[in-house]
Amino acid sequence: MTIGPRQLKALKTLHSNERRGHAPLTRTELGARMGITKVSAHLLIDKLEAAGMVTRVTSGHRNVFMTDAGRVLCQPT
């Protein structure tokens, strides 16, 4: 499954946050950083999860974590 430019931007935003050692972003925080709504951020996360780029745990609101596949896409080429 391929991801589009908006999904890639979301992935890179999550990755940048992770590299800095910060807690995972909430959907609201991701949306604010990308200039989109919380609902749009939620939909992006759904698509990234379906593509295997992120995973979610069932507890907490900071529950979106990058997978190794997601990290690979964020590496400089």
Tab-separated table of C-alpha atoms in Angstrom:
chain	number	residue	atom	x	y	z
A	1	MET	CA	0.000	0.000	0.000
A	2	THR	CA	1.342	3.438	-0.881
A	3	ILE	CA	0.777	6.569	1.125
A	4	GLY	CA	0.107	10.038	-0.198
A	5	PRO	CA	1.942	13.291	0.477
A	6	ARG	CA	-0.330	14.270	3.352
A	7	GLN	CA	0.136	10.916	5.059
A	8	LEU	CA	3.898	11.206	4.542
A	9	LYS	CA	3.880	14.670	6.128
A	10	ALA	CA	1.993	13.268	9.133
A	11	LEU	CA	4.447	10.395	9.379
A	12	LYS	CA	7.428	12.762	9.265
A	13	THR	CA	5.816	14.942	11.928
A	14	LEU	CA	5.368	11.915	14.190
A	15	HIS	CA	8.916	10.766	13.457
A	16	SER	CA	10.433	14.166	14.222
A	17	ASN	CA	8.630	14.223	17.553
A	18	GLU	CA	9.811	10.694	18.329
A	19	ARG	CA	13.441	11.483	17.469
A	20	ARG	CA	13.394	14.362	19.933
A	21	GLY	CA	12.412	11.898	22.671
A	22	HIS	CA	9.027	13.512	23.317
A	23	ALA	CA	5.869	11.670	24.276
A	24	PRO	CA	3.746	10.548	21.303
A	25	LEU	CA	1.548	13.283	19.853
A	26	THR	CA	-2.187	13.326	20.400
A	27	ARG	CA	-4.427	13.711	17.356
A	28	THR	CA	-5.088	17.311	18.403
A	29	GLU	CA	-1.355	18.067	18.611
A	30	LEU	CA	-0.676	16.399	15.265
A	31	GLY	CA	-3.482	18.394	13.667
A	32	ALA	CA	-2.171	21.650	15.125
A	33	ARG	CA	1.341	20.992	13.823
A	34	MET	CA	-0.004	20.191	10.366
A	35	GLY	CA	-2.627	22.948	10.292
A	36	ILE	CA	-5.533	20.501	10.053
A	37	THR	CA	-8.421	19.509	12.304
A	38	LYS	CA	-8.319	16.785	14.938
A	39	VAL	CA	-10.743	14.762	12.795
A	40	SER	CA	-8.477	15.024	9.738
A	41	ALA	CA	-5.513	13.972	11.867
A	42	HIS	CA	-7.521	10.986	13.111
A	43	LEU	CA	-8.273	9.948	9.516
A	44	LEU	CA	-4.602	10.273	8.580
A	45	ILE	CA	-3.651	8.043	11.494
A	46	ASP	CA	-6.259	5.492	10.372
A	47	LYS	CA	-4.670	5.410	6.905
A	48	LEU	CA	-1.158	5.151	8.303
A	49	GLU	CA	-2.240	2.318	10.575
A	50	ALA	CA	-3.848	0.466	7.653
A	51	ALA	CA	-0.575	0.877	5.730
A	52	GLY	CA	1.394	-0.547	8.679
A	53	MET	CA	3.301	2.689	9.325
A	54	VAL	CA	1.952	3.290	12.838
A	55	THR	CA	0.289	1.220	15.501
A	56	ARG	CA	-2.100	2.213	18.266
A	57	VAL	CA	-2.456	0.834	21.739
A	58	THR	CA	-5.872	0.711	23.321
A	59	SER	CA	-5.201	2.820	26.393
A	60	GLY	CA	-4.430	6.494	26.735
A	61	HIS	CA	-4.755	9.415	24.360
A	62	ARG	CA	-1.031	9.387	23.462
A	63	ASN	CA	-1.376	6.008	21.858
A	64	VAL	CA	0.058	6.303	18.321
A	65	PHE	CA	3.479	4.744	17.843
A	66	MET	CA	5.613	4.486	14.716
A	67	THR	CA	6.470	1.064	13.346
A	68	ASP	CA	9.824	0.153	11.829
A	69	ALA	CA	8.214	0.401	8.380
A	70	GLY	CA	7.136	3.967	9.162
A	71	ARG	CA	10.606	4.897	10.362
A	72	VAL	CA	12.166	3.577	7.165
A	73	LEU	CA	10.044	5.939	5.065
A	74	CYS	CA	11.287	8.887	7.115
A	75	GLN	CA	14.976	8.168	6.620
A	76	PRO	CA	16.893	10.576	4.397
A	77	THR	CA	17.571	9.193	0.939
